[in-house]
Tab-separated table of C-alpha atoms in Angstrom:
chain	number	residue	atom	x	y	z
A	14	MET	CA	89.727	-99.406	6.678
A	15	LYS	CA	87.508	-97.087	4.215
A	16	THR	CA	87.014	-94.550	5.889
A	17	ASN	CA	90.274	-94.002	5.580
A	18	SER	CA	90.744	-94.419	2.270
A	19	LEU	CA	87.904	-91.727	1.710
A	20	SER	CA	89.694	-89.494	4.108
A	21	GLU	CA	92.781	-89.673	2.404
A	22	LEU	CA	90.622	-89.174	-0.691
A	23	LYS	CA	88.436	-86.165	0.568
A	24	GLY	CA	92.093	-84.961	1.305
A	25	TYR	CA	93.029	-84.719	-2.871
A	26	LEU	CA	89.931	-83.151	-3.682
A	27	ILE	CA	89.717	-80.524	-1.306
A	28	GLU	CA	93.224	-78.854	-3.436
A	29	SER	CA	91.086	-79.124	-6.775
A	30	PRO	CA	91.230	-75.077	-6.487
A	31	ASN	CA	95.417	-74.729	-6.034
A	32	TYR	CA	94.804	-77.632	-8.814
A	33	LEU	CA	92.586	-75.768	-11.137
A	34	SER	CA	95.083	-72.026	-10.413
A	35	ASN	CA	97.908	-74.005	-12.578
A	36	LEU	CA	95.271	-75.193	-15.054
A	37	LEU	CA	94.709	-71.037	-15.178
A	38	PHE	CA	98.296	-70.565	-15.499
A	39	ALA	CA	98.483	-72.630	-18.888
A	40	ILE	CA	95.153	-72.122	-20.728
A	41	TYR	CA	96.299	-68.532	-20.271
A	42	PHE	CA	99.362	-68.026	-21.949
A	43	LEU	CA	98.801	-70.752	-24.782
A	44	LEU	CA	95.539	-69.737	-25.958
A	45	ALA	CA	96.141	-67.423	-28.217
A	46	SER	CA	99.017	-69.487	-29.308
A	47	PRO	CA	97.662	-70.509	-32.747
A	48	ILE	CA	95.108	-67.586	-33.300
A	49	LEU	CA	98.093	-64.775	-33.746
A	50	LEU	CA	97.415	-64.801	-37.451
A	51	ASP	CA	93.783	-64.057	-37.254
A	52	ILE	CA	94.188	-61.707	-33.724
A	53	SER	CA	96.984	-59.790	-36.943
A	54	ARG	CA	94.462	-59.903	-39.260
A	55	ASP	CA	91.889	-58.211	-37.038
A	56	THR	CA	94.408	-55.475	-35.218
A	57	GLY	CA	96.816	-54.503	-38.343
A	58	LEU	CA	99.301	-55.803	-36.207
A	59	ASP	CA	102.283	-57.769	-37.013
A	60	PRO	CA	102.532	-61.656	-35.603
A	61	GLY	CA	106.516	-61.624	-35.051
A	62	ASN	CA	105.344	-58.026	-32.590
A	63	LEU	CA	101.966	-59.892	-31.243
A	64	SER	CA	103.623	-62.717	-30.739
A	65	LEU	CA	106.471	-61.321	-27.252
A	66	ILE	CA	102.872	-61.148	-25.296
A	67	PHE	CA	103.972	-64.933	-23.967
A	68	THR	CA	108.230	-63.274	-23.042
A	69	LEU	CA	105.819	-60.361	-21.064
A	70	TYR	CA	103.561	-62.975	-20.161
A	71	THR	CA	106.551	-65.481	-18.939
A	72	ILE	CA	108.917	-62.550	-17.583
A	73	GLY	CA	105.601	-61.194	-15.451
A	74	GLY	CA	105.337	-64.979	-14.399
A	75	ILE	CA	108.396	-64.453	-12.723
A	76	THR	CA	108.393	-61.449	-11.502
A	77	GLY	CA	104.803	-62.613	-9.663
A	78	GLN	CA	106.643	-65.329	-8.310
A	79	LEU	CA	110.130	-63.463	-7.260
A	80	THR	CA	107.991	-61.008	-5.061
A	81	SER	CA	104.675	-63.252	-3.788
A	82	VAL	CA	106.596	-64.068	-0.662
A	83	PHE	CA	106.273	-60.469	0.595
A	84	TYR	CA	102.429	-60.610	0.366
A	85	SER	CA	102.506	-63.824	2.395
A	86	ARG	CA	104.196	-62.007	5.235
A	87	LYS	CA	100.796	-60.021	5.718
A	88	PHE	CA	97.997	-61.638	3.950
A	89	ARG	CA	96.391	-65.414	4.453
A	90	ARG	CA	97.126	-67.539	0.871
A	91	VAL	CA	93.389	-67.737	0.642
A	92	HIS	CA	93.126	-64.090	0.302
A	93	ILE	CA	95.942	-62.671	-2.057
A	94	ILE	CA	94.904	-65.438	-4.679
A	95	ILE	CA	91.031	-63.609	-4.195
A	96	ALA	CA	92.646	-60.149	-4.370
A	97	SER	CA	94.697	-61.491	-7.772
A	98	PHE	CA	91.549	-63.004	-9.242
A	99	ILE	CA	89.620	-60.030	-8.293
A	100	ILE	CA	91.899	-57.342	-10.242
A	101	LEU	CA	92.995	-59.837	-13.320
A	102	ILE	CA	89.157	-60.537	-14.529
A	103	PRO	CA	89.402	-56.707	-15.450
A	104	ILE	CA	92.742	-56.886	-17.533
A	105	THR	CA	91.039	-60.051	-18.749
A	106	ILE	CA	88.109	-58.018	-20.012
A	107	ILE	CA	90.041	-54.769	-21.402
A	108	LEU	CA	92.292	-57.408	-23.461
A	109	PHE	CA	88.977	-58.046	-25.395
A	110	PHE	CA	88.612	-54.630	-26.093
A	111	THR	CA	92.228	-53.970	-27.045
A	112	TYR	CA	93.911	-52.998	-30.748
A	113	SER	CA	96.934	-51.912	-28.745
A	114	LEU	CA	99.810	-53.353	-29.032
A	115	ILE	CA	101.229	-51.955	-26.243
A	116	MET	CA	98.607	-52.453	-24.570
A	117	PHE	CA	98.860	-55.533	-25.434
A	118	TYR	CA	102.128	-55.923	-23.997
A	119	VAL	CA	101.470	-54.357	-20.778
A	120	LEU	CA	98.467	-56.866	-19.562
A	121	TYR	CA	99.627	-59.708	-20.785
A	122	PHE	CA	102.915	-59.168	-18.486
A	123	LEU	CA	100.052	-57.981	-15.470
A	124	ALA	CA	98.407	-61.052	-16.156
A	125	GLY	CA	101.537	-62.931	-15.687
A	126	TYR	CA	101.953	-61.501	-13.057
A	127	LEU	CA	99.186	-61.997	-10.905
A	128	LEU	CA	98.184	-65.588	-11.901
A	129	GLY	CA	102.283	-65.957	-11.114
A	130	ILE	CA	101.816	-64.877	-7.498
A	131	VAL	CA	98.223	-67.134	-7.813
A	132	TRP	CA	100.921	-69.868	-8.711
A	133	ILE	CA	103.052	-69.750	-5.421
A	134	GLN	CA	100.859	-69.074	-2.748
A	135	ALA	CA	98.776	-72.172	-4.475
A	136	ASN	CA	101.263	-74.329	-4.619
A	137	ALA	CA	102.353	-73.046	-1.650
A	138	ASN	CA	99.058	-74.728	-0.573
A	139	VAL	CA	99.603	-77.966	-2.134
A	140	PHE	CA	103.346	-78.311	-0.263
A	141	GLU	CA	100.692	-77.703	2.990
A	142	SER	CA	98.237	-79.531	2.520
A	143	LYS	CA	97.098	-82.220	4.952
A	144	VAL	CA	98.017	-85.612	2.592
A	145	LYS	CA	101.002	-87.476	3.736
A	146	ASN	CA	101.765	-88.137	0.428
A	147	LYS	CA	103.447	-84.914	-1.183
A	148	ASP	CA	105.168	-86.220	-4.028
A	149	ARG	CA	102.019	-88.181	-5.115
A	150	ILE	CA	99.293	-84.598	-4.279
A	151	ILE	CA	102.568	-82.416	-6.104
A	152	THR	CA	102.384	-84.546	-9.297
A	153	ILE	CA	99.203	-84.232	-9.419
A	154	ALA	CA	98.401	-80.481	-9.213
A	155	LEU	CA	101.672	-79.899	-11.622
A	156	THR	CA	100.275	-82.804	-13.513
A	157	PHE	CA	97.253	-79.508	-14.253
A	158	TYR	CA	99.809	-77.617	-16.337
A	159	PRO	CA	100.050	-79.270	-19.094
A	160	ILE	CA	96.280	-80.722	-19.242
A	161	GLY	CA	96.260	-76.816	-19.377
A	162	ALA	CA	98.562	-76.708	-22.468
A	163	VAL	CA	96.909	-79.318	-24.748
A	164	PHE	CA	93.345	-78.185	-24.385
A	165	ALA	CA	94.308	-74.486	-24.840
A	166	PRO	CA	95.376	-74.871	-28.285
A	167	MET	CA	92.206	-77.132	-28.964
A	168	VAL	CA	89.643	-74.297	-27.279
A	169	ALA	CA	91.491	-71.167	-29.536
A	170	SER	CA	90.902	-73.060	-32.446
A	171	SER	CA	87.506	-74.361	-31.200
A	172	ILE	CA	85.758	-70.530	-30.851
A	173	VAL	CA	87.608	-69.447	-34.184
A	174	ASN	CA	86.491	-72.398	-36.764
A	175	SER	CA	82.789	-72.092	-34.966
A	176	SER	CA	82.517	-68.113	-36.805
A	177	LEU	CA	83.334	-66.621	-33.068
A	178	GLN	CA	85.659	-63.433	-32.754
A	179	TRP	CA	89.391	-64.115	-31.158
A	180	ARG	CA	88.199	-62.257	-28.814
A	181	TYR	CA	85.588	-64.309	-27.526
A	182	ILE	CA	88.809	-66.263	-26.273
A	183	TYR	CA	89.288	-64.264	-23.218
A	184	VAL	CA	85.484	-64.641	-22.735
A	185	VAL	CA	86.279	-68.203	-21.438
A	186	LEU	CA	89.639	-66.681	-19.313
A	187	VAL	CA	86.906	-65.092	-17.136
A	188	GLY	CA	84.438	-67.782	-17.080
A	189	VAL	CA	87.545	-69.854	-15.508
A	190	ILE	CA	88.953	-67.253	-13.503
A	191	LEU	CA	85.591	-66.872	-12.191
A	192	LEU	CA	84.972	-70.573	-11.308
A	193	VAL	CA	87.826	-70.580	-10.230
A	194	MET	CA	87.770	-67.836	-7.885
A	195	ALA	CA	84.509	-69.462	-6.554
A	196	LEU	CA	85.734	-72.829	-5.518
A	197	TYR	CA	88.824	-71.047	-3.366
A	198	LEU	CA	85.288	-69.410	-1.651
A	199	VAL	CA	83.543	-72.565	-1.330
A	200	ILE	CA	86.372	-74.517	-0.116
A	201	THR	CA	89.312	-73.509	0.041
A	202	ARG	CA	88.728	-71.002	2.496
A	203	LYS	CA	87.258	-73.279	5.274
A	204	ILE	CA	90.942	-74.809	5.079
A	205	LYS	CA	93.627	-73.502	7.894
A	206	TYR	CA	96.756	-74.605	6.445
A	207	ALA	CA	99.974	-74.253	8.549
A	208	GLU	CA	100.983	-70.747	7.026
A	209	GLY	CA	100.451	-68.810	9.945
A	210	ARG	CA	104.801	-69.498	10.463
A	211	GLU	CA	105.519	-67.771	7.334
A	212	LYS	CA	104.467	-64.679	8.878
A	213	GLN	CA	107.426	-64.692	11.910
A	214	LYS	CA	109.673	-63.243	8.974
A	215	PHE	CA	112.149	-66.170	9.939
A	216	GLY	CA	115.685	-64.269	8.308
A	217	LEU	CA	117.915	-65.983	5.890
A	218	LYS	CA	120.346	-67.704	8.263
A	219	GLU	CA	117.721	-69.042	10.183
A	220	ILE	CA	116.756	-70.860	7.245
A	221	PHE	CA	119.564	-71.695	5.662
A	222	HIS	CA	121.627	-72.402	8.725
A	223	HIS	CA	123.261	-76.547	7.529
A	224	LYS	CA	125.437	-76.060	4.824
A	225	THR	CA	124.356	-80.511	3.744
A	226	LYS	CA	120.564	-78.741	3.097
A	227	ASN	CA	121.672	-75.567	1.157
A	228	LEU	CA	123.718	-78.188	-0.596
A	229	LEU	CA	120.698	-79.823	-1.693
A	230	LEU	CA	118.433	-76.577	-2.563
A	231	ILE	CA	120.952	-76.092	-4.490
A	232	LEU	CA	121.387	-78.927	-6.774
A	233	ILE	CA	117.350	-79.392	-7.276
A	234	SER	CA	117.389	-75.416	-8.087
A	235	ILE	CA	119.969	-76.390	-10.452
A	236	ALA	CA	118.021	-79.313	-12.030
A	237	VAL	CA	114.868	-77.810	-12.563
A	238	ILE	CA	116.994	-74.855	-14.614
A	239	PHE	CA	117.555	-77.341	-16.659
A	240	TYR	CA	114.366	-79.276	-16.771
A	241	GLY	CA	113.338	-75.818	-17.773
A	242	ILE	CA	115.834	-75.857	-20.587
A	243	SER	CA	114.886	-79.427	-22.222
A	244	GLU	CA	111.162	-79.088	-21.623
A	245	THR	CA	111.481	-75.621	-23.806
A	246	VAL	CA	113.695	-76.728	-26.105
A	247	ILE	CA	111.851	-80.149	-26.936
A	248	SER	CA	107.605	-78.812	-26.865
A	249	THR	CA	108.539	-75.406	-28.373
A	250	TRP	CA	111.801	-75.212	-31.434
A	251	SER	CA	111.667	-79.168	-32.029
A	252	PRO	CA	108.332	-79.211	-33.891
A	253	THR	CA	110.530	-76.375	-36.124
A	254	PHE	CA	113.144	-78.882	-36.632
A	255	PHE	CA	110.765	-81.497	-37.173
A	256	ARG	CA	109.600	-79.257	-40.654
A	257	MET	CA	113.082	-77.637	-41.281
A	258	VAL	CA	115.314	-81.237	-41.647
A	259	ARG	CA	112.892	-84.195	-41.556
A	260	SER	CA	110.181	-82.387	-44.107
A	261	PHE	CA	107.125	-82.287	-41.284
A	262	GLU	CA	103.390	-80.985	-42.304
A	263	VAL	CA	102.049	-77.806	-40.222
A	264	GLY	CA	100.023	-80.381	-38.308
A	265	GLN	CA	102.605	-83.237	-38.347
A	266	ALA	CA	105.451	-80.585	-35.918
A	267	GLY	CA	101.732	-79.434	-34.589
A	268	PHE	CA	101.215	-83.201	-33.482
A	269	VAL	CA	104.705	-82.725	-31.636
A	270	GLY	CA	103.793	-80.605	-29.243
A	271	SER	CA	100.694	-82.218	-28.437
A	272	LEU	CA	101.681	-85.362	-28.298
A	273	PHE	CA	104.647	-84.663	-25.809
A	274	PHE	CA	102.217	-82.906	-23.715
A	275	ILE	CA	100.105	-85.817	-23.189
A	276	SER	CA	103.104	-88.078	-22.674
A	277	ILE	CA	103.565	-86.523	-19.557
A	278	ILE	CA	100.273	-85.997	-18.940
A	279	ILE	CA	99.975	-90.358	-18.831
A	280	GLY	CA	103.743	-90.300	-17.164
A	281	ARG	CA	102.766	-87.920	-14.272
A	282	ILE	CA	99.636	-90.529	-13.867
A	283	ILE	CA	102.028	-92.962	-13.888
A	284	VAL	CA	104.166	-91.515	-11.881
A	285	GLY	CA	101.433	-90.709	-8.516
A	286	SER	CA	100.778	-94.087	-9.038
A	287	LEU	CA	104.356	-94.935	-7.841
A	288	ALA	CA	105.532	-91.795	-5.028
A	289	GLY	CA	105.363	-93.048	-2.106
A	290	LYS	CA	105.861	-96.320	-2.750
A	291	VAL	CA	109.729	-96.230	-4.718
A	292	ARG	CA	112.157	-93.895	-3.670
A	293	ASN	CA	112.655	-90.315	-6.013
A	294	THR	CA	116.112	-90.384	-6.630
A	295	THR	CA	115.371	-93.721	-8.329
A	296	ILE	CA	112.079	-92.711	-9.777
A	297	MET	CA	113.993	-89.859	-11.137
A	298	THR	CA	117.338	-91.895	-12.384
A	299	ILE	CA	114.868	-93.985	-14.552
A	300	LEU	CA	112.753	-91.320	-15.609
A	301	ALA	CA	116.276	-88.942	-16.900
A	302	SER	CA	118.003	-91.761	-18.571
A	303	ILE	CA	114.306	-92.264	-20.438
A	304	ALA	CA	114.168	-89.020	-21.831
A	305	VAL	CA	118.034	-88.902	-22.872
A	306	ILE	CA	117.412	-92.080	-24.730
A	307	SER	CA	114.626	-91.744	-26.680
A	308	ALA	CA	114.706	-87.575	-27.323
A	309	SER	CA	118.563	-88.895	-28.455
A	310	PHE	CA	116.542	-91.341	-30.914
A	311	SER	CA	113.883	-89.066	-32.108
A	312	LEU	CA	116.126	-86.485	-33.055
A	313	VAL	CA	118.989	-88.814	-35.067
A	314	ILE	CA	116.033	-91.354	-36.622
A	315	ASP	CA	114.192	-90.552	-40.585
A	316	SER	CA	111.362	-92.592	-39.583
A	317	ASN	CA	107.806	-89.728	-39.431
A	318	THR	CA	106.269	-92.372	-37.082
A	319	LEU	CA	109.267	-93.528	-35.153
A	320	ILE	CA	109.569	-90.312	-34.132
A	321	PHE	CA	105.875	-89.995	-32.489
A	322	VAL	CA	107.716	-92.668	-30.324
A	323	GLY	CA	110.652	-90.870	-29.529
A	324	ILE	CA	108.591	-88.280	-28.303
A	325	PHE	CA	105.883	-89.956	-26.776
A	326	PHE	CA	108.724	-92.257	-24.102
A	327	THR	CA	110.840	-88.527	-24.298
A	328	GLY	CA	107.208	-86.915	-22.668
A	329	LEU	CA	107.397	-89.653	-20.145
A	330	GLY	CA	111.034	-89.374	-19.691
A	331	PHE	CA	110.218	-85.849	-18.411
A	332	SER	CA	106.286	-85.828	-17.041
A	333	GLY	CA	107.896	-86.962	-12.678
A	334	LEU	CA	111.196	-85.125	-13.306
A	335	PHE	CA	109.451	-81.142	-11.938
A	336	PRO	CA	107.032	-82.445	-9.393
A	337	LEU	CA	109.605	-84.968	-7.951
A	338	LEU	CA	112.623	-81.910	-7.982
A	339	LEU	CA	110.089	-79.777	-6.390
A	340	SER	CA	108.731	-82.779	-3.724
A	341	GLU	CA	113.391	-82.855	-2.757
A	342	GLY	CA	112.802	-79.270	-2.840
A	343	ASN	CA	109.769	-78.782	0.330
A	344	LYS	CA	111.178	-81.671	2.384
A	345	VAL	CA	114.712	-80.167	2.854
A	346	PHE	CA	113.293	-76.733	5.073
A	347	ASP	CA	110.704	-77.167	7.473
A	348	LYS	CA	110.736	-73.148	7.527
A	349	GLY	CA	110.331	-71.202	5.066
A	350	LYS	CA	108.166	-72.857	2.784
A	351	ASP	CA	106.928	-69.841	0.772
A	352	LEU	CA	110.686	-69.601	-0.321
A	353	ILE	CA	111.536	-72.692	-0.943
A	354	ALA	CA	108.634	-72.506	-3.566
A	355	THR	CA	109.348	-69.665	-4.922
A	356	ILE	CA	113.563	-70.399	-5.419
A	357	LEU	CA	112.571	-73.848	-7.057
A	358	PHE	CA	109.643	-72.024	-9.702
A	359	ALA	CA	111.533	-69.240	-10.491
A	360	SER	CA	114.274	-71.539	-11.546
A	361	GLY	CA	112.167	-73.592	-13.810
A	362	ASN	CA	111.019	-70.851	-15.034
A	363	LEU	CA	114.417	-69.253	-15.334
A	364	GLY	CA	115.481	-72.563	-18.169
A	365	ILE	CA	111.885	-72.182	-19.828
A	366	SER	CA	112.892	-67.944	-20.435
A	367	ILE	CA	117.068	-69.025	-21.158
A	368	ALA	CA	115.702	-71.510	-23.623
A	369	PRO	CA	114.533	-69.565	-26.460
A	370	PHE	CA	117.904	-67.749	-26.638
A	371	LEU	CA	119.960	-70.340	-26.475
A	372	THR	CA	118.183	-72.437	-28.799
A	373	ARG	CA	118.681	-69.287	-31.323
A	374	ALA	CA	122.031	-68.045	-30.900
A	375	VAL	CA	123.084	-71.968	-30.813
A	376	SER	CA	120.991	-72.834	-34.307
A	377	GLN	CA	122.291	-69.847	-36.227
A	378	TYR	CA	125.849	-71.457	-36.155
A	379	HIS	CA	124.392	-75.646	-35.963
A	380	LEU	CA	120.616	-76.710	-36.606
A	381	PHE	CA	120.942	-79.782	-35.103
A	382	LEU	CA	122.795	-78.929	-31.841
A	383	SER	CA	119.733	-76.601	-31.448
A	384	VAL	CA	117.346	-78.864	-30.465
A	385	PHE	CA	120.003	-81.725	-29.673
A	386	LEU	CA	120.460	-79.147	-26.415
A	387	THR	CA	117.129	-80.878	-25.154
A	388	VAL	CA	119.692	-84.837	-25.108
A	389	ILE	CA	122.621	-81.995	-23.430
A	390	PHE	CA	121.027	-80.872	-20.354
A	391	MET	CA	119.020	-83.490	-20.148
A	392	ALA	CA	122.100	-85.583	-19.245
A	393	VAL	CA	123.359	-83.153	-16.880
A	394	LEU	CA	120.265	-83.112	-14.500
A	395	LEU	CA	120.326	-87.278	-14.060
A	396	VAL	CA	124.006	-85.715	-13.165
A	397	LEU	CA	122.486	-83.771	-11.090
A	398	VAL	CA	120.451	-86.114	-9.734
A	399	ILE	CA	122.684	-88.838	-9.132
A	400	SER	CA	124.351	-86.297	-6.641
A	401	GLN	CA	121.415	-84.954	-4.901
A	402	GLY	CA	121.217	-88.811	-3.780
A	403	VAL	CA	124.363	-89.314	-2.688
A	404	VAL	CA	124.650	-85.484	-1.017
A	405	LYS	CA	122.011	-87.355	0.795
A	406	LYS	CA	122.975	-90.472	1.860
A	407	THR	CA	126.703	-88.939	3.144
A	408	GLY	CA	125.911	-85.693	4.354
A	409	TYR	CA	122.227	-85.673	5.063
A	410	LYS	CA	122.322	-88.257	8.402
A	411	ASN	CA	124.029	-85.540	10.727
A	412	ILE	CA	121.589	-83.208	10.101
């Protein structure tokens, strides 16, 4: 019994480089976020124009995710990941010396592109790991993104507050890249994933030949898009809403985003312990219901303390939805795992990209409705989750 437990623990631990790739994606994205004014003062660049580096990073990430599957046709995933890191290091070093806005744009796009490739390759490894409880390991892997989202602003602020130049955030990034790359060389290089069949170049007709499976993938992909919209609205737009409508101070507004991601981390730990013991549809239905109720409560209540309570439970509701949706999508198809991973992750990023445009458009007409979008899209996601469960019960038996 102890041998089996140790073997199972080892299965989780050897995927550490893949977990840390998700952490790196978040850190690279958010490290400059709290110090844009410091970068602006030093470079003379307008903060508004400079903030577009986050958009270009996201666009690069989506592009990398969409093209990642083509590299998988010819090369092993670990080689793709290491090559991406090798290219990423000089890009990050150049950012240390950059003063040009165009260079910031280009370099952040390229960094996003490379880490988008790594994201797909790393999580495809997790999908095909030897761990049997895929729900749990996918939840663990994706928990590292919010961990990075929580710690990145703290690291950047610490660097600036310790009288170091803001440019040293890129020294930190190079160090993290080298660490993760070293772990891939030492650990992942020796692991044999079942990725050989991906190079057989399955045709789309061969992968998507079953109507019920295709319907499930469509429902899950739309749910992932709506999740991306809902999460982005609550994590990026709600702090501004609370400052404008509830008169939050800057620190209080910033705490909303941090609290949201901290509760997501806590929630994913809880969901990870339940994964494999309770049906995914049941867990997701409960979580989406909690998210809808808690988000609605936090947006209409006047008490600051109760708003924080509502945000905390909103994060708990959001916590397991993304990893469990990905796990469900991964289970649907036996072939084309890289392609399925690409579709699902690109769907999430599509939602993230759409959210700012939606909030901007709606806020011009109705401020409250612009942040209430998170409740609307989460409610639709709840319907999609229930619909997915119905499809599995009725049509999936014939597969």
